[in-house]
Tab-separated table of C-alpha atoms and ligand atoms in Angstrom:
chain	number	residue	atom	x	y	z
A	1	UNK	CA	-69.318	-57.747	89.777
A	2	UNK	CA	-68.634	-59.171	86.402
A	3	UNK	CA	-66.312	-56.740	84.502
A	4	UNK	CA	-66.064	-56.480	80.730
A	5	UNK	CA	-63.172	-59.040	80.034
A	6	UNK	CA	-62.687	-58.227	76.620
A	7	UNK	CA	-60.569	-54.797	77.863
A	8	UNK	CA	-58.232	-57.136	79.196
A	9	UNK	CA	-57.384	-57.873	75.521
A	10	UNK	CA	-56.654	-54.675	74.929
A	11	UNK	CA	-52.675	-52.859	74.397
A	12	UNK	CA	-51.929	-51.826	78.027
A	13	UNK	CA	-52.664	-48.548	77.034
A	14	UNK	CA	-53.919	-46.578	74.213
A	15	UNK	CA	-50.669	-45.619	71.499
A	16	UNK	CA	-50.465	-42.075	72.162
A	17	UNK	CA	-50.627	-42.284	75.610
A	18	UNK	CA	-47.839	-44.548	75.484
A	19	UNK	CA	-45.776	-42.207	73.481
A	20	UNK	CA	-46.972	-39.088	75.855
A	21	UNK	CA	-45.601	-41.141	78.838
A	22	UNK	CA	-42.396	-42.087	76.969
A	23	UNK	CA	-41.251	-38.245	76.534
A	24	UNK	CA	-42.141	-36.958	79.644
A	25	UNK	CA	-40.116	-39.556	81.279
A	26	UNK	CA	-37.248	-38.613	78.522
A	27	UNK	CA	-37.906	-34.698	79.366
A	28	UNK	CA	-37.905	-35.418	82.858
A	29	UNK	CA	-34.199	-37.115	82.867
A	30	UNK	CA	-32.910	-34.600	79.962
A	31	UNK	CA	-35.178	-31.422	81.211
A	32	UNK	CA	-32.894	-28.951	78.541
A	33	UNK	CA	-34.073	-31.297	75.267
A	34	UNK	CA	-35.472	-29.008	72.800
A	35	UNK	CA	-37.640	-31.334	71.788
A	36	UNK	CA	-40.391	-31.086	68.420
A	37	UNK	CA	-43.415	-33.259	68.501
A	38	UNK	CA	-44.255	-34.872	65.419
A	39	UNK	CA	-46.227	-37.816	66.959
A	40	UNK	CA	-49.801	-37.172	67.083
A	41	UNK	CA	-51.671	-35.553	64.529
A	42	UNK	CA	-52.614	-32.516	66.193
A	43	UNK	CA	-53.244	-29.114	64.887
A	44	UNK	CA	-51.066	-26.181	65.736
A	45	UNK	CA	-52.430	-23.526	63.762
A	46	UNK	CA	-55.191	-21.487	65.260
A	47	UNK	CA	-59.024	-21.170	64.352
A	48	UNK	CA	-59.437	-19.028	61.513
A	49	UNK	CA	-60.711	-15.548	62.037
A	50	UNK	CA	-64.220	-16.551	60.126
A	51	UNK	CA	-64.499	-19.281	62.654
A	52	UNK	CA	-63.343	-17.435	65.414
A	53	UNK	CA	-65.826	-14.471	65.125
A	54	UNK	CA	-68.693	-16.643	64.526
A	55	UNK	CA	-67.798	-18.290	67.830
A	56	UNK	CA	-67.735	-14.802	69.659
A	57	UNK	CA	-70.801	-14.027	68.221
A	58	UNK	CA	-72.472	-17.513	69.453
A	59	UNK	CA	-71.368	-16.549	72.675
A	60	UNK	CA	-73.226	-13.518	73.213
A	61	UNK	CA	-76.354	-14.796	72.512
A	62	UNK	CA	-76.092	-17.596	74.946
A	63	UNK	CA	-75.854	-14.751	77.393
A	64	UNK	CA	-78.947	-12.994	76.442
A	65	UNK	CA	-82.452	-14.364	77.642
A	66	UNK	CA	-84.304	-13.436	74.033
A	67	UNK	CA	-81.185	-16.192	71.860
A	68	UNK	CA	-80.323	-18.268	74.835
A	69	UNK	CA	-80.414	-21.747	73.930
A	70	UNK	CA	-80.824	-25.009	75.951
A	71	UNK	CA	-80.843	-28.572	74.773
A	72	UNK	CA	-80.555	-28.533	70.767
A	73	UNK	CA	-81.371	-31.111	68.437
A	74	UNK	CA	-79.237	-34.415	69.196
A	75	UNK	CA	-78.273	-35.000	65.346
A	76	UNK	CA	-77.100	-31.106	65.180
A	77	UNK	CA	-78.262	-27.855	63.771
A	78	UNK	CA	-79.921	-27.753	60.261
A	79	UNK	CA	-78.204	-24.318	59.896
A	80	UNK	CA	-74.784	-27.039	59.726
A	81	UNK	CA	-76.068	-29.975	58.482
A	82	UNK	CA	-77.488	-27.547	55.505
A	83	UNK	CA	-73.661	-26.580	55.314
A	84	UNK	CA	-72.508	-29.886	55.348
A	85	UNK	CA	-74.726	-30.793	52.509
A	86	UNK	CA	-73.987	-27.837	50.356
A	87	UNK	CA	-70.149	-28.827	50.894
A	88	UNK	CA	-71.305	-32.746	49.775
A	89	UNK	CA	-72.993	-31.320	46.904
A	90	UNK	CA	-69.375	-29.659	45.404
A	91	UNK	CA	-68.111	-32.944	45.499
A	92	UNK	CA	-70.839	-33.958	43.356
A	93	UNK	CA	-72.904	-35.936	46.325
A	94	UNK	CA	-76.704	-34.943	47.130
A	95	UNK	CA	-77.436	-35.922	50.393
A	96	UNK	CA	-80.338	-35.566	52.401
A	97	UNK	CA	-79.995	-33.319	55.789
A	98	UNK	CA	-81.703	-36.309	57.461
A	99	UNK	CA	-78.569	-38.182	55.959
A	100	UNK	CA	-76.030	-36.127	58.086
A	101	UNK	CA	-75.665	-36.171	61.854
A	102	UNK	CA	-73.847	-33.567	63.786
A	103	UNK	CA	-71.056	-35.335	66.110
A	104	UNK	CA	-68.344	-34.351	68.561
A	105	UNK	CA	-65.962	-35.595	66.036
A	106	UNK	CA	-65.396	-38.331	64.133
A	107	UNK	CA	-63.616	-41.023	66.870
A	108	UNK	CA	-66.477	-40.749	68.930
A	109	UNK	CA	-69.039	-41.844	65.921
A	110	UNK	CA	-66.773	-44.888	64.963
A	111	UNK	CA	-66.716	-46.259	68.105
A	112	UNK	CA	-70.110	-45.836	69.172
A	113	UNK	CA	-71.530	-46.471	64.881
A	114	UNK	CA	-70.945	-50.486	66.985
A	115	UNK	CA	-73.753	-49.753	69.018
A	116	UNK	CA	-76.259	-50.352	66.267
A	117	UNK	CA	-74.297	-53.843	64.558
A	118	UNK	CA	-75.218	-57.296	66.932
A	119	UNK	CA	-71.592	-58.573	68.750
A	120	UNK	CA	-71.816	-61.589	65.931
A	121	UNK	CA	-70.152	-59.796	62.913
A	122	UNK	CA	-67.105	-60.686	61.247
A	123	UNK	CA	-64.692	-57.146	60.977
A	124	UNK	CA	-62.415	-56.679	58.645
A	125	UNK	CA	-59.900	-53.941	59.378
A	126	UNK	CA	-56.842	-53.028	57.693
A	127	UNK	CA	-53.518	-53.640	59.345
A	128	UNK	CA	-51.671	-50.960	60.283
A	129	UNK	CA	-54.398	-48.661	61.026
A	130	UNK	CA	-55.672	-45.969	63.344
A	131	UNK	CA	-56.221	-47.965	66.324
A	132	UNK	CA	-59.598	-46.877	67.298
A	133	UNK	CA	-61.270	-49.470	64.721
A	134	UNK	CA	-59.636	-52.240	66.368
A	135	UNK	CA	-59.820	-51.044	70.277
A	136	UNK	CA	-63.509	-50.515	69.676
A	137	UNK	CA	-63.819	-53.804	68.251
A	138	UNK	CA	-61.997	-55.850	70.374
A	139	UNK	CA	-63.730	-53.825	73.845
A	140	UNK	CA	-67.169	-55.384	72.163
A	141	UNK	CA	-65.522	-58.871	71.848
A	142	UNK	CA	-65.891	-59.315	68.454
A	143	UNK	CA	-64.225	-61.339	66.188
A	144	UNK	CA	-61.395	-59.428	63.808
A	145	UNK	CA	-60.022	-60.135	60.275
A	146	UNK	CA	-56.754	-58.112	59.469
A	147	UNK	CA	-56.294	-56.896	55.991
A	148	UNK	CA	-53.023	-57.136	55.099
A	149	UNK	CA	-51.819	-53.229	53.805
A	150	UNK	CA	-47.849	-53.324	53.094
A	151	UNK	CA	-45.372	-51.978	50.852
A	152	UNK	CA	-46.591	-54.440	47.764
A	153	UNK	CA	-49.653	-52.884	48.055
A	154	UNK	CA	-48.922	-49.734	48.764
A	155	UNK	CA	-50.718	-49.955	51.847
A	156	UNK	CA	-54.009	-50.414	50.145
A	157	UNK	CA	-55.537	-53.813	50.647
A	158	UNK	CA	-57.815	-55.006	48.305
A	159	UNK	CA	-60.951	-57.285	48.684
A	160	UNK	CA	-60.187	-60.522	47.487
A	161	UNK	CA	-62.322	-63.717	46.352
A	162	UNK	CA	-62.417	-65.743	49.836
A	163	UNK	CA	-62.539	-62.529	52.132
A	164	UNK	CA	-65.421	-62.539	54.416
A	165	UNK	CA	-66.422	-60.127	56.402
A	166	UNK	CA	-69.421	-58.040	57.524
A	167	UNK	CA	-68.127	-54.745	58.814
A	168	UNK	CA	-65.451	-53.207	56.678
A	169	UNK	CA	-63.187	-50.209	58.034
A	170	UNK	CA	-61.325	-48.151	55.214
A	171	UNK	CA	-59.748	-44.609	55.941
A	172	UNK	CA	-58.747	-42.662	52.996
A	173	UNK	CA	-56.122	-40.758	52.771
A	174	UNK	CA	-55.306	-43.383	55.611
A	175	UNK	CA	-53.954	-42.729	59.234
A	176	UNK	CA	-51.083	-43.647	59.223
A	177	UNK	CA	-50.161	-44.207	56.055
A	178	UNK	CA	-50.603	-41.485	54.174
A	179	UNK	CA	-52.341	-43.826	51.437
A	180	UNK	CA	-54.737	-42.814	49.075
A	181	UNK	CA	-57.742	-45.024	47.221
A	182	UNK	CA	-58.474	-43.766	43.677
A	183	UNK	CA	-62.431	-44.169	42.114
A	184	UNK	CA	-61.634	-47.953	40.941
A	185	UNK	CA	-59.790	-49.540	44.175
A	186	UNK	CA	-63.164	-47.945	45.814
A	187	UNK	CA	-65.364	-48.862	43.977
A	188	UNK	CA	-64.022	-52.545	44.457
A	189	UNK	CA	-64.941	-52.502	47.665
A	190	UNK	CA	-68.198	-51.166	47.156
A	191	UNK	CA	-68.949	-54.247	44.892
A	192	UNK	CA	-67.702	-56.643	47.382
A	193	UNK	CA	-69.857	-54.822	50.611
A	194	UNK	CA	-72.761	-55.482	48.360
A	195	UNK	CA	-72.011	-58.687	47.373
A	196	UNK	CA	-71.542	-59.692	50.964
A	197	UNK	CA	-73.952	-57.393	52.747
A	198	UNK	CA	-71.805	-55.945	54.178
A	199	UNK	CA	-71.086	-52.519	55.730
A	200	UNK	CA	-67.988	-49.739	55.342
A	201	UNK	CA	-67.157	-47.621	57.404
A	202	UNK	CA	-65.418	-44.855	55.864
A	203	UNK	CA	-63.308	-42.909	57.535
A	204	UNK	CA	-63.115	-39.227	55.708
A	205	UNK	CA	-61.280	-37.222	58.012
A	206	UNK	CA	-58.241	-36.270	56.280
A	207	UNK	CA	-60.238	-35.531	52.832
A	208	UNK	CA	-58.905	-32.142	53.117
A	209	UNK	CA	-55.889	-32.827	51.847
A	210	UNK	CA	-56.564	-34.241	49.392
A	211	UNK	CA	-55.136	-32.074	45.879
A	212	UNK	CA	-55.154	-34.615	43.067
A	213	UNK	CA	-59.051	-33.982	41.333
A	214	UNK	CA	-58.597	-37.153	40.155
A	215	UNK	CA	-59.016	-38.954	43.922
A	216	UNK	CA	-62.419	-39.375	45.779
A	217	UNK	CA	-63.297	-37.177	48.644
A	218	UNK	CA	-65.846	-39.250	49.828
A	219	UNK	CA	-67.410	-42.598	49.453
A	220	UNK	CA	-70.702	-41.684	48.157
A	221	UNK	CA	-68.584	-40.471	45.088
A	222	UNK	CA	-68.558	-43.892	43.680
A	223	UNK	CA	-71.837	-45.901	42.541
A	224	UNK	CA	-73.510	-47.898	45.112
A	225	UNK	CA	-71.746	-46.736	48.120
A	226	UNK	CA	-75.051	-45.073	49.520
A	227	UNK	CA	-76.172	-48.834	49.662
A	228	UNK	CA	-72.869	-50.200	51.642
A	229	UNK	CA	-71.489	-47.317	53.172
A	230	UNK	CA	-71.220	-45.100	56.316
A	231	UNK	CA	-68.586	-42.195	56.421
A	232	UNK	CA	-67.226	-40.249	59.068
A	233	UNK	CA	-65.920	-36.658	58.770
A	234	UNK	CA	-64.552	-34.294	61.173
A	235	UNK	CA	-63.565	-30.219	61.213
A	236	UNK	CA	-60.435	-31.018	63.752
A	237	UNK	CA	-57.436	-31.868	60.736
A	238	UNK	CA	-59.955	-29.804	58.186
A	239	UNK	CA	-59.989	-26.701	60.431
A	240	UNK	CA	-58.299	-27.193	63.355
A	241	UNK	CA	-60.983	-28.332	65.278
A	242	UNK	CA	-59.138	-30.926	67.564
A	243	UNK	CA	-59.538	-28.683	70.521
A	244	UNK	CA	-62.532	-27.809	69.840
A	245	UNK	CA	-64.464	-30.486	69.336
A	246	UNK	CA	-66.901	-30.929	65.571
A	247	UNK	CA	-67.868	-33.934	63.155
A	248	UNK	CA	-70.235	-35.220	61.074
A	249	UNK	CA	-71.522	-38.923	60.103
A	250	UNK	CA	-73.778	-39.273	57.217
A	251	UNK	CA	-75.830	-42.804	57.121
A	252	UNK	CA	-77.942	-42.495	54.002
A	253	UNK	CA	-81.155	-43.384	53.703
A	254	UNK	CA	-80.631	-46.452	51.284
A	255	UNK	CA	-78.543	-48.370	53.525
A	256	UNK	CA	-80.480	-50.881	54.735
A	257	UNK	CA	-80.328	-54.524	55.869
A	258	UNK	CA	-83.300	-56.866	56.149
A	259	UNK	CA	-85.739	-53.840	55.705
A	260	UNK	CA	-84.158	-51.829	58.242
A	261	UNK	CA	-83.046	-48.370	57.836
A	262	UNK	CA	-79.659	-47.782	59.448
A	263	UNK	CA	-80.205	-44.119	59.622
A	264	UNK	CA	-83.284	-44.639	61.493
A	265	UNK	CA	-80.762	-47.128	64.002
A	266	UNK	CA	-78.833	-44.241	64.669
A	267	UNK	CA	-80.954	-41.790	65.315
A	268	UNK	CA	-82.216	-43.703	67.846
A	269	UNK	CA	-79.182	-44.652	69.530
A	270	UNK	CA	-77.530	-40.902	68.617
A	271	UNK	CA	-81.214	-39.516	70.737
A	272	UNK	CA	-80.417	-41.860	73.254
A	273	UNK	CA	-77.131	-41.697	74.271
A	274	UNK	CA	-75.819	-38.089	73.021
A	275	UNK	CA	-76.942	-34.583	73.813
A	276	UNK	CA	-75.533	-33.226	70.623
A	277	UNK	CA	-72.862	-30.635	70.028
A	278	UNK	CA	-72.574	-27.485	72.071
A	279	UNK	CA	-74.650	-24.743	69.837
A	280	UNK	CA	-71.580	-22.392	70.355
A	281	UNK	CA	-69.507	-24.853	68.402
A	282	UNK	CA	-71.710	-25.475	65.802
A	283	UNK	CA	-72.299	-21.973	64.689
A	284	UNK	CA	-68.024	-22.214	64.660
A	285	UNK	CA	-68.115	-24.942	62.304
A	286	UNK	CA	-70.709	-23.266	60.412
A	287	UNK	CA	-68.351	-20.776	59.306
A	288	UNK	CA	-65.974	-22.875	58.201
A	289	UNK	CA	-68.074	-22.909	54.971
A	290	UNK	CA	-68.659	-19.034	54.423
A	291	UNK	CA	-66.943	-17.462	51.551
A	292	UNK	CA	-64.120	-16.439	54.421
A	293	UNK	CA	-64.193	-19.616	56.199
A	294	UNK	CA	-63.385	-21.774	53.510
A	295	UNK	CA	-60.055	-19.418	52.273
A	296	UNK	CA	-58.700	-19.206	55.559
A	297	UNK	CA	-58.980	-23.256	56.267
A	298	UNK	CA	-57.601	-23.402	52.779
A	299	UNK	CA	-54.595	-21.382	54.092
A	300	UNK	CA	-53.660	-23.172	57.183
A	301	UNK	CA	-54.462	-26.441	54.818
A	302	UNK	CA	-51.716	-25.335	52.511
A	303	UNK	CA	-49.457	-24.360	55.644
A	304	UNK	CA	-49.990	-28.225	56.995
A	305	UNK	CA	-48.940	-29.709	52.877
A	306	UNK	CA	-46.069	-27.332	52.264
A	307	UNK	CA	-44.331	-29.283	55.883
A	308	UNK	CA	-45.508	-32.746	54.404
A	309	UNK	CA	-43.620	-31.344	51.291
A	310	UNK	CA	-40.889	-30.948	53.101
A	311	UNK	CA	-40.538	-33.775	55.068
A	312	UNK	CA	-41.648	-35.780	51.714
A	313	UNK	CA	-38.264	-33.923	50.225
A	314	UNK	CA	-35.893	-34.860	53.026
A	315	UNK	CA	-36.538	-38.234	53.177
A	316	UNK	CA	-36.340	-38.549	49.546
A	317	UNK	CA	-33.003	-37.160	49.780
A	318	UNK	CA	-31.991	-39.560	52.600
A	319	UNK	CA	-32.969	-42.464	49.474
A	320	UNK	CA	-35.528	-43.755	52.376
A	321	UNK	CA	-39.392	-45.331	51.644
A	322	UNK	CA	-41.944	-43.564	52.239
A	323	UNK	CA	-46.007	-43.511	51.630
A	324	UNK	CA	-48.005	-40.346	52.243
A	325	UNK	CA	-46.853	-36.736	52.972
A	326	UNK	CA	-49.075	-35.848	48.787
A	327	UNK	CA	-52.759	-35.506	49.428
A	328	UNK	CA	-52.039	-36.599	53.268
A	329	UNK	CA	-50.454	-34.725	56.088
A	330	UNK	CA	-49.062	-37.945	57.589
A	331	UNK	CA	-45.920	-39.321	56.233
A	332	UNK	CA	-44.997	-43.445	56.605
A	333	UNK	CA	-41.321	-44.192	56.520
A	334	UNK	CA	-39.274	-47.054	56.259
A	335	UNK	CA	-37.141	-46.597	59.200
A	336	UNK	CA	-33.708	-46.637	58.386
A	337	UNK	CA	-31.304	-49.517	58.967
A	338	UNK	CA	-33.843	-51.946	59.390
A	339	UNK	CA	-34.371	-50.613	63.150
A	340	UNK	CA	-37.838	-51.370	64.534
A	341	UNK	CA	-39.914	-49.320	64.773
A	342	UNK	CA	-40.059	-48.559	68.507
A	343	UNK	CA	-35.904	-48.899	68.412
A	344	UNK	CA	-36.398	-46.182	66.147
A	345	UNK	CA	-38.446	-43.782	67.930
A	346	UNK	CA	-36.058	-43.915	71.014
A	347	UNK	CA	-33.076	-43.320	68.801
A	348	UNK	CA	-34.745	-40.082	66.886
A	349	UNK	CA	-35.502	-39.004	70.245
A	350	UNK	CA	-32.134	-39.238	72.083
A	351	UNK	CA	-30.405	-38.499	69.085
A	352	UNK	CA	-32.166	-35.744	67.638
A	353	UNK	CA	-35.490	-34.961	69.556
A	354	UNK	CA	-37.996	-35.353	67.507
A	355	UNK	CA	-41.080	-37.516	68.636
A	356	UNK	CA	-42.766	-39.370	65.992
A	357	UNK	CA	-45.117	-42.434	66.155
A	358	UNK	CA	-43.881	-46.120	65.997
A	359	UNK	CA	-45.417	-47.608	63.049
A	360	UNK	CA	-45.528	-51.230	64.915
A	361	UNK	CA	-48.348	-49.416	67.301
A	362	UNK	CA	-51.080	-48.894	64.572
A	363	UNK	CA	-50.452	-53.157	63.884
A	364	UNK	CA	-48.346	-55.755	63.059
A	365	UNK	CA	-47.751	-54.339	59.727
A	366	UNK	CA	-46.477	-51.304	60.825
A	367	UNK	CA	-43.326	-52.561	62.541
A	368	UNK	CA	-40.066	-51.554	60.738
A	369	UNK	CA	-41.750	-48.522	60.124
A	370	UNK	CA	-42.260	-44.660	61.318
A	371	UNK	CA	-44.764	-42.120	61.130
A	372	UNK	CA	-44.349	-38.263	61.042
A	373	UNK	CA	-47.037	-35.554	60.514
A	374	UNK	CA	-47.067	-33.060	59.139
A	375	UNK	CA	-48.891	-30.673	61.360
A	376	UNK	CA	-46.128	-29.083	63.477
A	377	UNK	CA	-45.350	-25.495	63.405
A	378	UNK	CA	-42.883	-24.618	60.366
A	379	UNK	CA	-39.950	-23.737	61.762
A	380	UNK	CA	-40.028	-26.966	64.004
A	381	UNK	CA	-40.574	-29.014	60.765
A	382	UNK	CA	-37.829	-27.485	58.898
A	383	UNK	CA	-35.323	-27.666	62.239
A	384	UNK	CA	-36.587	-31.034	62.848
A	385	UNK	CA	-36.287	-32.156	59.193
A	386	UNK	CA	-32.332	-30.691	59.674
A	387	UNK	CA	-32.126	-32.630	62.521
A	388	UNK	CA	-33.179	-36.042	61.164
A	389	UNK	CA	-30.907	-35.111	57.642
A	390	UNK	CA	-27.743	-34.649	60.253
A	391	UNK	CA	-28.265	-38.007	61.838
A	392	UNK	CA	-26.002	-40.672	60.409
A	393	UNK	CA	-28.045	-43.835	59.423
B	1	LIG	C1	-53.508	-39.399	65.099
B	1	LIG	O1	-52.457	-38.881	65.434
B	1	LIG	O2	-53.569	-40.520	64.576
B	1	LIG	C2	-54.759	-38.635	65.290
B	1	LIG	O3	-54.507	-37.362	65.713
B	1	LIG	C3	-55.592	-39.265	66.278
B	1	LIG	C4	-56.990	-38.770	66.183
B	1	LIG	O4	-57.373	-38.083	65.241
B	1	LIG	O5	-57.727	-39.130	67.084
């Protein structure tokens, strides 16, 4: 038996595992800690009552013989990938249906988008960053390229003249930064994946949040990026979808390499290798973008920016750094007293129990700093937030 030796290269375990096992052991020696969970960026407000009764409604006909349905198609519903274009087309983007493929969410699509690229590709992903893009990467042995993202940038690396690189991650608003490219820093990097044949993969899921009109929601938004680019979207941060599982991948049609259609790549690896969503679920997300659907999400969304508002507030009255928490529900902190950043997740936790994530564990670049999110329940964000302001630095 000849295992896959690149996993040996991987962290010991994945980050948020690591922080999981690091509070239970803390619960299990202080059992009466009261402790709030700002680590992972996980939904806590229910599914919206559009979404909900779609679901219920779903449900009954899978239990009669006349709307039962068995396999569906592997790239998704056209009832939701219409959806999903009509939503595309507000933000000024036309898209083919063909162009959009139904996922189980939008981790699932970035790792397995490697599928269809050969093992000999130079990868250029941004350090600190969600680390999915580099697990994936490394588990396939190939070769990566770290893109410096730090406070003189504001955490959004540039391309520059002597970068190479064929596969190009970029998240925007970023995990875990809270970092946000506008039209022009995009559009550089839409020159420079041309330029190089290269690839982007564009990681949309926190779009949502984003307020300013000025900012880009998506790649296709800027010129050229249906020839360079591949973005991934996902309903679990837009409407609370983490639990139950919906995303979406548009390859266009124009991206192509040496004559060859990527779309046409992935629909042959996505007919291969995935059954598609459950139907249930996709009739959910489908109401996501009904008249209801879209003010209730818009409702919770405004619930998850007035915390990052708050946190924003708190740490600006502390005087400490910070990137994010504005058109982001993820807020990247300086942590205070030069502490590292796993020093400093052990002392929030003893000292005031709250969980956050260690900055060093999305890269090299993140240590020295912190990330919170915004996506707690309200009263635990505004307790927590007292909690953190009480704590002598
Ligand atoms: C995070 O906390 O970074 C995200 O929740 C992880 C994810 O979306 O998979």
């Amino acid at each position: 038996m000849n295992l896959n030796k690149n996993f040996f290269n991987l962290e010991e375990s994945y980050l948020f595992s690591n922080v999981a096992k690091k509070v239970a052991n803390f619960k299990e020696e202080n059992p009466n800690a009261d402790i709030i969970k700002l680590g992972i960026g996980d939904v806590t407000l229910p599914l919206c009552t559009a979404v909900v009764e779609e679901l219920q409604k779903a449900v009954l006909e899978m239990g009669k013989k006349e709307s039962f349905r068995g396999y569906g198609p592997e790239q998704g519903y056209d009832f939701l990938r219409e959806k999903v274009k009509g939503y595309y087309k507000e933000k000024g983007v036309d898209l083919e249906v063909e162009e959009i493929f139904i996922s189980d969410g939008a981790k699932s699509d970035i790792a397995n988008i490697l599928d269809i690229f050969d093992k000999d590709n130079s990868v250029l992903i941004p350090d600190p960053v969600y680390p999915v893009y580099v697990d994936t990467n490394v588990m396939a042995g190939r070769k990566i390229e770290y893109l410096c993202a730090n406070k003189e940038n504001n955490f959004l690396p540039l391309p520059t003249k002597d970068l190479r690189g064929s596969i190009i991650y970029l998240c925007s608003p970023n995990n875990p930064t809270g970092s946000v490219y506008d039209r022009e820093q995009l559009k550089q990097w839409v020159d420079f994946a041309i330029e190089n044949s290269a690839v982007i993969l564009f990681d949309a899921a926190y779009e949502s949040f984003i307020e300013d009109e000025e900012l880009p929601r998506s790649i296709f938004e800027i010129d050229g990026a249906k020839k360079c680019a591949i973005e991934f979207c996902s309903f679990s941060k837009m409407a609370g979808f983490t639990g139950t599982r919906c995303g979406y991948t548009v390859v266009p049609m124009s991206l192509e390499f040496g004559g060859v259609k990527l779309n046409r790549l992935w629909l042959r690896r996505q007919t291969t290798k995935f059954n598609g969503v459950p139907y249930i679920v996709q009739r959910g997300a489908a109401a996501v973008f009904s008249k209801e659907g879209m003010e209730q999400i818009k409702e919770n969304l405004n619930y998850y920016k007035e915390n990052a508002r708050i946190i924003s507030k708190a740490l600006e009255e502390l005087g400490i750094y910070y990137t994010g928490g504005k058109n982001s529900p993820y807020i990247w902190l300086k942590c205070p007293n030069d502490m590292g950043s796993w020093e400093f997740f052990d002392y929030l936790l003893k000292e005031a129990n709250v969980v956050g994530t260690p900055g060093s564990g999305f890269g090299k670049n993140g240590e020295g700093f912190f990330r919170l999110t915004a996506f707690g329940d309200r009263q635990n964000t505004i307790e927590a937030v007292r909690r953190i302001s009480d704590l002598s630095f």
